[in-house]
Amino acid sequence: MMAIEEELPEGWHLKKIGEICDVRGGGTPSRGIKRYWKGRIPWVKISDMDSFYLEETEEKITEEGVS
């Protein structure tokens, strides 16, 4: 892992994902309920993980979608 740390921009730190956000498994909110989607909370899918850094997600959900 040392090689990765050496490639980080100055001031950045390598962290495990669970150290910077809540990681939850479970079901996808119903796509038939439009109020669950197009919110501000990033919805990470496997297809979003196409590089070492996750910079953006294709979709976002609402607080209601999380619940």
C-alpha positions as a printed Julia matrix, in Angstrom:
67×3 Matrix{Float64}:
   0.0    0.0     0.0
   2.93   2.32    0.39
   3.15   2.91   -3.38
  -0.45   4.16   -3.42
   0.22   6.6    -0.57
   3.2    8.01   -2.48
   0.93   8.76   -5.48
  -1.62  10.78   -3.48
  -1.71  14.55   -3.9
  -0.04  16.54   -1.14
  -2.27  16.78    1.92
  -4.35  13.71    1.01
  -4.47  10.64    3.25
  -5.28   7.03    2.43
  -8.36   5.86    4.35
 -10.57   2.81    4.33
 -14.01   3.64    2.99
 -15.65   2.81    6.34
 -13.55   5.54    7.98
 -15.08   8.31    5.88
 -18.67   7.2     5.3
 -21.33   4.71    6.31
 -21.28   1.58    4.18
 -24.59  -0.2     4.09
 -25.79  -3.21    2.22
 -29.35  -3.85    1.43
 -31.92  -3.4    -1.22
 -32.19  -0.8    -3.9
 -35.03   1.65   -3.3
 -37.93   1.0    -5.62
 -37.32   2.62   -8.97
 -41.1    2.85   -9.37
 -41.27   5.46   -6.59
 -39.87   8.6    -8.18
 -39.51  10.52   -4.9
 -36.74   8.1    -3.85
 -34.51   9.19   -6.75
 -32.77  12.34   -7.99
 -31.87  13.5    -4.49
 -28.5   14.6    -3.12
 -27.17  11.34   -1.62
 -24.75   9.46   -3.9
 -26.01   5.97   -4.84
 -22.91   3.89   -5.58
 -23.25   0.97   -7.96
 -20.6   -1.47   -9.1
 -20.64   0.24  -12.51
 -19.58   3.51  -10.79
 -16.39   1.83   -9.6
 -14.48   1.93  -12.85
 -11.24   3.46  -11.55
  -9.14   3.64   -8.39
 -10.89   6.82   -7.25
 -14.65   7.17   -7.01
 -15.33  10.75   -8.0
 -19.0   10.72   -8.96
 -22.01   8.43   -9.06
 -24.41   8.1   -11.94
 -27.43   8.29   -9.61
 -28.39   9.97   -6.35
 -31.23   9.2    -3.94
 -33.29  11.14   -1.43
 -33.42  10.79    2.36
 -36.72   8.99    1.9
 -35.04   6.59   -0.51
 -32.44   5.75    2.16
 -35.17   5.02    4.72
